[in-house]
Each structure stands twice: as C-alpha cells, then as structure tokens.
mmCIF file of C-alpha atoms and ligand atoms in Angstrom:
data_model
loop_
_atom_site.group_PDB
_atom_site.id
_atom_site.type_symbol
_atom_site.label_atom_id
_atom_site.label_comp_id
_atom_site.label_asym_id
_atom_site.label_seq_id
_atom_site.Cartn_x
_atom_site.Cartn_y
_atom_site.Cartn_z
ATOM 1 C CA MET A 36 -16.678 3.132 -18.066
ATOM 2 C CA THR A 37 -17.754 6.545 -16.706
ATOM 3 C CA THR A 38 -15.563 9.539 -15.809
ATOM 4 C CA ASN A 39 -16.229 8.963 -12.080
ATOM 5 C CA ASP A 40 -15.001 5.351 -12.186
ATOM 6 C CA MET A 41 -12.288 4.614 -9.611
ATOM 7 C CA LYS A 42 -9.010 3.953 -11.453
ATOM 8 C CA LEU A 43 -7.454 0.797 -10.009
ATOM 9 C CA VAL A 44 -4.023 -0.756 -10.450
ATOM 10 C CA VAL A 45 -3.601 -4.508 -9.951
ATOM 11 C CA VAL A 46 -0.165 -5.592 -8.786
ATOM 12 C CA GLY A 47 0.672 -9.283 -9.221
ATOM 13 C CA ALA A 48 -1.464 -9.270 -12.369
ATOM 14 C CA ALA A 49 -0.377 -12.720 -13.583
ATOM 15 C CA GLY A 50 -1.099 -14.474 -10.292
ATOM 16 C CA ARG A 51 -4.162 -16.513 -9.303
ATOM 17 C CA MET A 52 -5.678 -13.537 -7.477
ATOM 18 C CA GLY A 53 -4.329 -10.970 -9.963
ATOM 19 C CA GLN A 54 -6.205 -12.601 -12.854
ATOM 20 C CA THR A 55 -9.383 -12.929 -10.771
ATOM 21 C CA LEU A 56 -9.135 -9.239 -9.805
ATOM 22 C CA ILE A 57 -8.786 -8.133 -13.436
ATOM 23 C CA ARG A 58 -11.942 -10.120 -14.310
ATOM 24 C CA ILE A 59 -13.942 -8.760 -11.355
ATOM 25 C CA ILE A 60 -12.845 -5.141 -11.998
ATOM 26 C CA HIS A 61 -13.927 -5.586 -15.633
ATOM 27 C CA GLU A 62 -17.373 -6.847 -14.452
ATOM 28 C CA THR A 63 -17.945 -4.289 -11.654
ATOM 29 C CA PRO A 64 -19.622 -0.922 -12.281
ATOM 30 C CA GLY A 65 -17.831 2.094 -10.776
ATOM 31 C CA VAL A 66 -14.268 0.828 -11.228
ATOM 32 C CA THR A 67 -11.880 0.590 -14.152
ATOM 33 C CA LEU A 68 -8.569 -1.219 -14.671
ATOM 34 C CA HIS A 69 -6.047 1.607 -14.945
ATOM 35 C CA ALA A 70 -2.859 -0.503 -14.986
ATOM 36 C CA ALA A 71 -1.629 -4.041 -14.344
ATOM 37 C CA ILE A 72 1.785 -4.737 -12.847
ATOM 38 C CA GLY A 73 3.859 -7.924 -13.106
ATOM 39 C CA ARG A 74 7.234 -8.867 -11.668
ATOM 40 C CA GLU A 75 10.217 -7.452 -13.535
ATOM 41 C CA GLY A 76 11.495 -10.082 -15.996
ATOM 42 C CA SER A 77 8.188 -11.986 -16.011
ATOM 43 C CA ALA A 78 7.136 -13.535 -19.338
ATOM 44 C CA PHE A 79 3.782 -11.694 -18.984
ATOM 45 C CA ILE A 80 5.205 -8.151 -19.307
ATOM 46 C CA GLY A 81 3.697 -6.475 -22.393
ATOM 47 C CA LYS A 82 0.804 -8.957 -22.661
ATOM 48 C CA ASP A 83 -2.722 -7.545 -22.500
ATOM 49 C CA ALA A 84 -4.123 -7.861 -18.942
ATOM 50 C CA GLY A 85 -7.619 -8.693 -20.207
ATOM 51 C CA GLU A 86 -6.311 -11.490 -22.459
ATOM 52 C CA LEU A 87 -4.358 -12.852 -19.488
ATOM 53 C CA ALA A 88 -7.486 -12.904 -17.311
ATOM 54 C CA GLY A 89 -9.664 -14.425 -20.052
ATOM 55 C CA VAL A 90 -11.965 -11.418 -20.557
ATOM 56 C CA GLY A 91 -10.627 -10.311 -23.956
ATOM 57 C CA GLN A 92 -8.531 -7.289 -24.975
ATOM 58 C CA LEU A 93 -8.685 -4.411 -22.460
ATOM 59 C CA GLY A 94 -5.901 -2.307 -23.984
ATOM 60 C CA VAL A 95 -3.950 -2.477 -20.705
ATOM 61 C CA PRO A 96 -0.523 -4.082 -21.203
ATOM 62 C CA VAL A 97 1.115 -5.631 -18.125
ATOM 63 C CA THR A 98 4.018 -3.420 -17.011
ATOM 64 C CA SER A 99 6.778 -3.758 -14.433
ATOM 65 C CA ASP A 100 7.051 0.031 -14.018
ATOM 66 C CA PRO A 101 5.042 1.131 -10.945
ATOM 67 C CA LEU A 102 5.719 4.841 -11.496
ATOM 68 C CA LYS A 103 4.087 4.765 -14.935
ATOM 69 C CA ALA A 104 1.240 2.612 -13.585
ATOM 70 C CA PHE A 105 0.562 4.944 -10.637
ATOM 71 C CA LEU A 106 0.198 8.080 -12.790
ATOM 72 C CA ASP A 107 -3.427 9.267 -12.167
ATOM 73 C CA ALA A 108 -4.282 6.026 -10.318
ATOM 74 C CA GLU A 109 -6.643 6.191 -7.324
ATOM 75 C CA GLY A 110 -6.010 2.789 -5.785
ATOM 76 C CA VAL A 111 -3.803 -0.294 -5.933
ATOM 77 C CA ILE A 112 -4.992 -3.816 -5.143
ATOM 78 C CA ASP A 113 -2.185 -6.076 -4.064
ATOM 79 C CA PHE A 114 -2.275 -9.854 -3.524
ATOM 80 C CA THR A 115 1.423 -10.666 -3.921
ATOM 81 C CA THR A 116 4.252 -11.365 -1.451
ATOM 82 C CA PRO A 117 5.115 -9.635 1.853
ATOM 83 C CA SER A 118 8.194 -7.809 0.477
ATOM 84 C CA THR A 119 6.280 -6.648 -2.606
ATOM 85 C CA SER A 120 3.394 -5.354 -0.474
ATOM 86 C CA VAL A 121 5.830 -3.451 1.768
ATOM 87 C CA ALA A 122 7.431 -1.833 -1.307
ATOM 88 C CA TYR A 123 4.001 -0.908 -2.726
ATOM 89 C CA SER A 124 2.854 0.540 0.604
ATOM 90 C CA VAL A 125 5.655 3.117 0.303
ATOM 91 C CA LEU A 126 4.585 3.966 -3.269
ATOM 92 C CA ALA A 127 0.886 4.187 -2.294
ATOM 93 C CA ALA A 128 1.780 6.521 0.574
ATOM 94 C CA GLN A 129 3.843 8.745 -1.757
ATOM 95 C CA ALA A 130 0.947 8.851 -4.235
ATOM 96 C CA ARG A 131 -1.609 9.401 -1.378
ATOM 97 C CA ILE A 132 -3.886 6.694 -2.802
ATOM 98 C CA VAL A 133 -5.816 3.643 -1.572
ATOM 99 C CA HIS A 134 -3.841 0.443 -0.956
ATOM 100 C CA VAL A 135 -5.848 -2.768 -0.539
ATOM 101 C CA ILE A 136 -3.546 -5.502 0.787
ATOM 102 C CA GLY A 137 -4.621 -9.159 0.623
ATOM 103 C CA THR A 138 -1.116 -10.608 0.931
ATOM 104 C CA THR A 139 -0.666 -13.058 3.835
ATOM 105 C CA GLY A 140 2.396 -14.364 5.676
ATOM 106 C CA CYS A 141 3.554 -10.845 6.650
ATOM 107 C CA SER A 142 5.858 -10.388 9.666
ATOM 108 C CA VAL A 143 5.349 -8.065 12.644
ATOM 109 C CA GLU A 144 7.945 -5.722 11.053
ATOM 110 C CA ASP A 145 5.983 -5.707 7.770
ATOM 111 C CA GLU A 146 2.802 -4.805 9.661
ATOM 112 C CA GLU A 147 4.614 -1.857 11.284
ATOM 113 C CA LYS A 148 5.619 -0.620 7.814
ATOM 114 C CA PHE A 149 2.016 -0.856 6.569
ATOM 115 C CA LYS A 150 0.866 1.146 9.594
ATOM 116 C CA ALA A 151 3.562 3.789 8.891
ATOM 117 C CA ALA A 152 2.391 4.030 5.264
ATOM 118 C CA SER A 153 -1.198 4.498 6.446
ATOM 119 C CA ARG A 154 -0.283 7.958 7.742
ATOM 120 C CA HIS A 155 -0.588 9.047 4.093
ATOM 121 C CA ALA A 156 -2.351 6.192 2.286
ATOM 122 C CA ARG A 157 -5.805 4.711 2.948
ATOM 123 C CA VAL A 158 -4.789 1.118 3.681
ATOM 124 C CA VAL A 159 -7.284 -1.739 3.919
ATOM 125 C CA LYS A 160 -5.637 -5.024 4.920
ATOM 126 C CA SER A 161 -7.221 -8.364 5.749
ATOM 127 C CA GLY A 162 -6.193 -12.016 5.708
ATOM 128 C CA ASN A 163 -9.510 -12.669 4.018
ATOM 129 C CA MET A 164 -11.577 -10.200 1.992
ATOM 130 C CA SER A 165 -14.783 -12.276 1.801
ATOM 131 C CA LEU A 166 -18.002 -11.304 3.583
ATOM 132 C CA GLY A 167 -18.540 -14.891 4.767
ATOM 133 C CA VAL A 168 -15.181 -15.232 6.544
ATOM 134 C CA ASN A 169 -15.482 -11.827 8.192
ATOM 135 C CA LEU A 170 -18.912 -12.829 9.517
ATOM 136 C CA LEU A 171 -17.341 -16.096 10.716
ATOM 137 C CA GLY A 172 -14.799 -13.990 12.627
ATOM 138 C CA VAL A 173 -17.598 -12.106 14.408
ATOM 139 C CA LEU A 174 -19.345 -15.411 15.279
ATOM 140 C CA THR A 175 -16.050 -16.894 16.492
ATOM 141 C CA GLN A 176 -15.478 -13.957 18.838
ATOM 142 C CA GLN A 177 -19.024 -14.366 20.238
ATOM 143 C CA ALA A 178 -18.665 -18.147 20.698
ATOM 144 C CA ALA A 179 -15.247 -17.828 22.357
ATOM 145 C CA LYS A 180 -16.707 -15.291 24.779
ATOM 146 C CA ALA A 181 -19.828 -17.352 25.524
ATOM 147 C CA LEU A 182 -18.120 -20.726 26.128
ATOM 148 C CA PRO A 183 -15.780 -20.630 29.176
ATOM 149 C CA ALA A 184 -12.086 -21.335 28.568
ATOM 150 C CA ALA A 185 -12.012 -23.764 31.501
ATOM 151 C CA GLY A 186 -14.265 -26.279 29.690
ATOM 152 C CA TRP A 187 -13.934 -25.392 26.008
ATOM 153 C CA ASP A 188 -10.759 -25.762 23.920
ATOM 154 C CA ILE A 189 -10.420 -23.822 20.662
ATOM 155 C CA GLU A 190 -8.756 -25.380 17.596
ATOM 156 C CA ILE A 191 -8.570 -23.828 14.118
ATOM 157 C CA VAL A 192 -8.191 -26.115 11.093
ATOM 158 C CA GLU A 193 -7.477 -24.895 7.575
ATOM 159 C CA MET A 194 -6.909 -26.484 4.171
ATOM 160 C CA HIS A 195 -5.563 -24.836 1.019
ATOM 161 C CA HIS A 196 -4.243 -25.754 -2.429
ATOM 162 C CA LYS A 197 -0.754 -27.226 -2.795
ATOM 163 C CA HIS A 198 0.787 -23.984 -4.119
ATOM 164 C CA LYS A 199 0.197 -21.965 -0.937
ATOM 165 C CA VAL A 200 3.495 -20.888 0.664
ATOM 166 C CA ASP A 201 2.533 -19.547 4.120
ATOM 167 C CA ALA A 202 1.088 -21.264 7.203
ATOM 168 C CA PRO A 203 -1.103 -20.922 9.159
ATOM 169 C CA SER A 204 -3.210 -19.081 6.588
ATOM 170 C CA GLY A 205 -3.999 -15.400 7.045
ATOM 171 C CA THR A 206 -7.623 -16.411 7.596
ATOM 172 C CA ALA A 207 -6.725 -18.924 10.323
ATOM 173 C CA LEU A 208 -4.792 -16.161 12.101
ATOM 174 C CA LEU A 209 -7.703 -13.707 11.629
ATOM 175 C CA LEU A 210 -10.024 -16.299 13.239
ATOM 176 C CA GLY A 211 -7.468 -16.928 15.991
ATOM 177 C CA GLU A 212 -7.352 -13.175 16.728
ATOM 178 C CA ALA A 213 -11.159 -13.105 16.870
ATOM 179 C CA ALA A 214 -11.211 -16.041 19.318
ATOM 180 C CA ALA A 215 -8.476 -14.410 21.410
ATOM 181 C CA ARG A 216 -10.481 -11.150 21.537
ATOM 182 C CA GLY A 217 -13.527 -13.119 22.697
ATOM 183 C CA ARG A 218 -11.450 -14.749 25.429
ATOM 184 C CA GLY A 219 -9.610 -11.538 26.342
ATOM 185 C CA ILE A 220 -6.181 -13.146 25.760
ATOM 186 C CA ASP A 221 -3.105 -12.373 23.643
ATOM 187 C CA LEU A 222 -2.962 -14.717 20.614
ATOM 188 C CA ALA A 223 0.818 -14.489 20.090
ATOM 189 C CA SER A 224 1.620 -15.882 23.547
ATOM 190 C CA GLN A 225 -1.373 -18.254 23.792
ATOM 191 C CA SER A 226 -1.269 -20.058 20.436
ATOM 192 C CA VAL A 227 0.028 -23.535 19.592
ATOM 193 C CA ARG A 228 0.893 -23.413 15.896
ATOM 194 C CA VAL A 229 2.594 -26.821 15.469
ATOM 195 C CA ARG A 230 2.439 -30.178 17.295
ATOM 196 C CA ASP A 231 4.880 -33.036 16.768
ATOM 197 C CA GLY A 232 6.168 -35.904 18.904
ATOM 198 C CA HIS A 233 5.490 -36.299 22.623
ATOM 199 C CA THR A 234 3.756 -33.000 23.221
ATOM 200 C CA GLY A 235 2.187 -33.730 26.622
ATOM 201 C CA PRO A 236 -1.411 -32.814 27.373
ATOM 202 C CA ARG A 237 -2.985 -29.754 25.801
ATOM 203 C CA PRO A 238 -2.167 -26.563 27.781
ATOM 204 C CA GLY A 239 -5.484 -25.074 28.995
ATOM 205 C CA GLY A 240 -6.641 -21.767 27.513
ATOM 206 C CA THR A 241 -4.492 -21.986 24.361
ATOM 207 C CA ILE A 242 -5.715 -21.677 20.769
ATOM 208 C CA GLY A 243 -4.421 -24.446 18.490
ATOM 209 C CA PHE A 244 -3.826 -24.415 14.732
ATOM 210 C CA ALA A 245 -3.691 -27.275 12.217
ATOM 211 C CA THR A 246 -2.670 -26.839 8.580
ATOM 212 C CA LEU A 247 -3.525 -29.078 5.609
ATOM 213 C CA ARG A 248 -2.267 -28.555 2.033
ATOM 214 C CA GLY A 249 -3.295 -30.338 -1.162
ATOM 215 C CA GLY A 250 -4.884 -30.243 -4.604
ATOM 216 C CA SER A 251 -6.799 -27.178 -5.708
ATOM 217 C CA VAL A 252 -8.697 -26.299 -2.489
ATOM 218 C CA VAL A 253 -9.458 -22.553 -2.638
ATOM 219 C CA GLY A 254 -9.692 -22.178 1.171
ATOM 220 C CA ASP A 255 -11.524 -24.128 3.918
ATOM 221 C CA HIS A 256 -11.540 -22.995 7.552
ATOM 222 C CA SER A 257 -13.145 -24.444 10.683
ATOM 223 C CA VAL A 258 -13.141 -23.198 14.261
ATOM 224 C CA LEU A 259 -13.785 -26.065 16.671
ATOM 225 C CA LEU A 260 -14.846 -25.350 20.239
ATOM 226 C CA ALA A 261 -14.380 -28.689 21.978
ATOM 227 C CA GLY A 262 -16.053 -29.272 25.358
ATOM 228 C CA GLU A 263 -16.711 -32.363 27.490
ATOM 229 C CA GLY A 264 -19.011 -34.548 25.384
ATOM 230 C CA GLU A 265 -19.789 -31.939 22.695
ATOM 231 C CA ILE A 266 -18.147 -29.906 19.927
ATOM 232 C CA VAL A 267 -19.348 -26.689 18.312
ATOM 233 C CA THR A 268 -17.950 -26.234 14.778
ATOM 234 C CA LEU A 269 -18.095 -22.948 12.862
ATOM 235 C CA SER A 270 -16.848 -23.196 9.287
ATOM 236 C CA HIS A 271 -16.477 -21.551 5.902
ATOM 237 C CA SER A 272 -15.659 -23.025 2.518
ATOM 238 C CA ALA A 273 -14.496 -20.796 -0.337
ATOM 239 C CA ARG A 274 -15.554 -22.272 -3.691
ATOM 240 C CA ASP A 275 -14.285 -19.490 -5.961
ATOM 241 C CA ARG A 276 -11.567 -16.788 -5.693
ATOM 242 C CA SER A 277 -14.012 -14.162 -6.938
ATOM 243 C CA ILE A 278 -15.323 -13.788 -3.336
ATOM 244 C CA PHE A 279 -11.931 -12.335 -2.325
ATOM 245 C CA ALA A 280 -11.686 -10.125 -5.421
ATOM 246 C CA ARG A 281 -15.215 -8.721 -4.969
ATOM 247 C CA GLY A 282 -14.348 -7.914 -1.347
ATOM 248 C CA ALA A 283 -11.109 -6.204 -2.396
ATOM 249 C CA VAL A 284 -12.881 -4.031 -4.980
ATOM 250 C CA ALA A 285 -15.573 -3.127 -2.413
ATOM 251 C CA ALA A 286 -12.764 -2.191 -0.001
ATOM 252 C CA ALA A 287 -11.125 0.105 -2.591
ATOM 253 C CA LEU A 288 -14.421 1.878 -3.311
ATOM 254 C CA TRP A 289 -15.148 2.253 0.426
ATOM 255 C CA ALA A 290 -11.658 3.598 1.202
ATOM 256 C CA ARG A 291 -11.887 6.159 -1.614
ATOM 257 C CA GLY A 292 -14.111 8.250 0.684
ATOM 258 C CA GLU A 293 -12.074 7.760 3.876
ATOM 259 C CA LYS A 294 -9.201 9.658 5.521
ATOM 260 C CA PRO A 295 -5.680 8.156 5.467
ATOM 261 C CA GLY A 296 -5.577 5.324 8.008
ATOM 262 C CA PHE A 297 -5.273 1.599 8.582
ATOM 263 C CA TYR A 298 -8.561 -0.260 8.103
ATOM 264 C CA SER A 299 -9.783 -3.861 8.038
ATOM 265 C CA MET A 300 -12.613 -5.585 6.194
ATOM 266 C CA LEU A 301 -14.657 -5.298 9.405
ATOM 267 C CA ASP A 302 -14.608 -1.509 8.863
ATOM 268 C CA VAL A 303 -15.548 -1.901 5.193
ATOM 269 C CA LEU A 304 -18.424 -4.289 5.972
ATOM 270 C CA GLY A 305 -19.653 -2.359 9.018
ATOM 271 C CA LEU A 306 -18.953 -5.344 11.300
ATOM 272 C CA SER A 307 -16.466 -3.674 13.670
ATOM 273 C CA ASN A 308 -17.677 -2.997 17.204
HETATM 274 N N1 NDP B 290 -6.753 -11.744 1.782
HETATM 275 C C1 NDP B 290 -7.404 -12.559 0.958
HETATM 276 O O1 NDP B 290 -8.658 -12.534 0.859
HETATM 277 C C2 NDP B 290 -6.634 -13.493 0.099
HETATM 278 C C3 NDP B 290 -5.272 -13.481 0.182
HETATM 279 N N2 NDP B 290 -4.525 -14.244 -0.674
HETATM 280 C C4 NDP B 290 -3.084 -14.055 -0.577
HETATM 281 O O2 NDP B 290 -2.644 -13.328 -1.734
HETATM 282 C C5 NDP B 290 -1.307 -13.675 -2.045
HETATM 283 C C6 NDP B 290 -1.189 -14.103 -3.498
HETATM 284 O O3 NDP B 290 -1.924 -15.292 -3.699
HETATM 285 P P1 NDP B 290 -2.012 -15.979 -5.141
HETATM 286 O O4 NDP B 290 -2.611 -15.031 -6.121
HETATM 287 O O5 NDP B 290 -2.623 -17.292 -4.925
HETATM 288 O O6 NDP B 290 -0.453 -16.167 -5.457
HETATM 289 P P2 NDP B 290 0.281 -16.200 -6.877
HETATM 290 O O7 NDP B 290 1.650 -16.718 -6.595
HETATM 291 O O8 NDP B 290 -0.574 -16.914 -7.873
HETATM 292 O O9 NDP B 290 0.356 -14.664 -7.310
HETATM 293 C C7 NDP B 290 1.252 -13.720 -6.822
HETATM 294 C C8 NDP B 290 1.681 -12.875 -7.988
HETATM 295 O O10 NDP B 290 2.453 -11.777 -7.513
HETATM 296 C C9 NDP B 290 3.514 -11.600 -8.442
HETATM 297 N N3 NDP B 290 4.612 -10.829 -7.859
HETATM 298 C C10 NDP B 290 5.501 -11.208 -6.934
HETATM 299 N N4 NDP B 290 6.392 -10.216 -6.697
HETATM 300 C C11 NDP B 290 6.038 -9.185 -7.498
HETATM 301 C C12 NDP B 290 6.568 -7.887 -7.738
HETATM 302 N N5 NDP B 290 7.645 -7.451 -7.069
HETATM 303 N N6 NDP B 290 5.960 -7.097 -8.651
HETATM 304 C C13 NDP B 290 4.881 -7.527 -9.309
HETATM 305 N N7 NDP B 290 4.333 -8.755 -9.153
HETATM 306 C C14 NDP B 290 4.903 -9.564 -8.242
HETATM 307 C C15 NDP B 290 3.929 -13.014 -8.793
HETATM 308 O O11 NDP B 290 4.714 -13.032 -9.980
HETATM 309 P P3 NDP B 290 5.762 -14.246 -10.248
HETATM 310 O O12 NDP B 290 4.943 -15.519 -10.203
HETATM 311 O O13 NDP B 290 6.312 -13.897 -11.564
HETATM 312 O O14 NDP B 290 6.765 -14.184 -9.123
HETATM 313 C C16 NDP B 290 2.558 -13.655 -8.989
HETATM 314 O O15 NDP B 290 2.068 -13.455 -10.292
HETATM 315 C C17 NDP B 290 -0.909 -14.755 -1.033
HETATM 316 O O16 NDP B 290 -0.249 -14.158 0.057
HETATM 317 C C18 NDP B 290 -2.262 -15.306 -0.578
HETATM 318 O O17 NDP B 290 -2.234 -15.917 0.678
HETATM 319 C C19 NDP B 290 -5.075 -15.041 -1.601
HETATM 320 C C20 NDP B 290 -6.449 -15.110 -1.707
HETATM 321 C C21 NDP B 290 -7.341 -14.357 -0.861
HETATM 322 O O1 LIG B 291 -3.377 -18.384 -0.526
HETATM 323 C C1 LIG B 291 -4.607 -18.494 -0.726
HETATM 324 O O2 LIG B 291 -5.076 -19.075 -1.712
HETATM 325 C C2 LIG B 291 -5.518 -17.878 0.251
HETATM 326 N N1 LIG B 291 -4.991 -17.128 1.159
HETATM 327 C C3 LIG B 291 -5.671 -16.427 2.193
HETATM 328 C C4 LIG B 291 -5.237 -16.944 3.534
HETATM 329 O O3 LIG B 291 -4.018 -17.111 3.757
HETATM 330 O O4 LIG B 291 -6.091 -17.160 4.395
HETATM 331 C C5 LIG B 291 -7.159 -16.364 1.976
HETATM 332 C C6 LIG B 291 -7.777 -17.543 1.303
HETATM 333 O O5 LIG B 291 -8.030 -18.534 2.254
HETATM 334 C C7 LIG B 291 -6.977 -18.055 0.121
#
C-alpha cells in the first residue's frame, strides 16, 4: 500500500461479487480496501473482510455503518440490490466520491436517482464491467447497423446461475441497447422480452430476449442476427467473476480523475463514439 492508493469501500461485501472485489482490490496496485459493508443484521458483520474473501486477515472488519465506512473514502464499489444502490448513490453524492454501480435489475425511477446523484458524485454504471462484453456491445451495434432490419431479426439469449434474481440480465439489456442504437430504434418500445402460448409471427424490426437459468453459469450471452438461410452469432462467455471486479476497480481509478457525472464502461475503456 502507498499513500497515493485510492481508498475503496466495498458494499455487499459478503456477496459473490463483494468477495471477488475484496480479492481483486487486495491484488491490484494503486488501490486499497478502506472499508467493507454488509447488510445490517448479517452474520458477517464484525468478520474480517480478507478472511471472508479467502485472502487472509486484512484488518478490515465488515461493518453495517456506512457513515463510519465513508470517512476518508474516495470511492465505493457496489454490486448489491437496486434499493441499496439508490441509497448508496445519495451517500456517495453527499461525500462527493466515486460510485461504481454494477447492480442490475434497476427501474427507470432508480436510473433517474443515479443521474441526480451524479451531479455531485462521479458515477460509473454498467450492466457488465468486463472489457469483452463492452467490446461485444460495440460489435453488436456495428452488425445491427450493417444488416438491414427488413431481412435480419435480432435475438439476444442469456444464461446465468440459478441464484440470479433479475431478467433479462443487465448485459442482455446493454446488448439490446447497442443493437437498438445500430438500428436507430427505441429498445423499450421495440423489444419482446417474453414469449408464451400462441404468439403469432414475429413482429418485424423487434429485438427479442430469451432467458435461461441454471447451475453455476457465471454469465453467457449471445446476439443472434438471423437472416434468410444464414445466422450471424456474436457471443461472450464469462468464466470467472474476476473480469467484472477488475473492470469495476479500473472504473474507480479512471473516475478518480473525472468531474462529477454519469459515465459508462464505454467511457472508461475509451470505446464510446
Ligand atoms: N455489472 C456487472 O458487471 C455485474 C453485475 N452483477 C450484479 O451485481 C449484483 C449482485 O450480484 P451477486 O454478488 O451475484 O449477488 P449476491 O446476492 O451474492 O450479493 C449481494 C450482496 O449485497 C448484500 N446487500 C444487500 N443489501 C445490502 C445493504 N443494504 N447493505 C449492505 N449489503 C447489502 C447482500 O447481503 P445479504 O445476502 O445479507 O442480503 C449480498 O451479500 C446483481 O444485481 C448482479 O446482477 C453481478 C456480476 C457482474
Ligand atoms: O448476476 C450475475 O451474476 C451477473 N449479472 C450481470 C448481468 O445481469 O448481466 C453481469 C454478469 O452477466 C453476471
């Protein structure tokens, strides 16, 4: 640890992503784990965050007190639940620090609250923090633009572990937005998120979603562009949660030097156009 290390707080410390983040922060030069926050009443409060994440004692006990945790902190990384992320966006704005939000399943109202918080905080939010998926988004936008909507139908298929609670995944929606940008259409009004029963033929120009859940799958996504007699498939398979955690830490370090505002991983990775 050096004096210039960015002091990061992990909220949701006992979760799948929380534990991965603690390990990646411990391994990454230029950042240090300043505090780790768990849900009030959780059995993990008071336990050492490093022990929890399997990297040995770090001398950082898990707390449920955000005010104590935020003292002198420079950034908070948050992969939790929509209501928790909204609450932490208010705290990050008050503290004028970086807020990296990986939480998915957020509503339109939640997104408005994050944008309001970004008047004072440097917010980086993405449905997927990995380099590979963000590149896939760029490729999806290009393919959707190149292949005419009249002959090419777009379907997005995702599979995740059985514990995931939101659908479609944040990544599937990110890819859907990229395809919609390529086509110059509005995703919200042009998407088919569920099919069941006698649906009739596929409405032209829409973007379809299909969701699979099971086992321990970290996150698989495919964008299918289906034409007459041929299919183009663009896909990504996450093998390890550390890809998301490394992206989140890179986002925190990048945002440290930025003005308050609302940013995406495309900004962090220099992929925005
Ligand atoms: N953008 C990206 O790249 C990625 C996003 N995600 C998203 O991140 C989120 C979390 O995923 P995952 O780690 O698998 O989920 P987990 O359920 O394993 O972890 C969430 C953690 O947040 C904790 N938590 C909930 N509420 C609070 C609170 N008020 N204060 C402190 N801690 C709280 C939970 O505690 P408790 O269990 O005690 O309630 C739990 O430990 C999901 O929305 C997921 O989709 C996941 C991977 C990558
Ligand atoms: O819940 C998960 O696990 C994941 N969630 C994100 C999503 O909703 O796309 C990212 C990743 O696929 C893992």
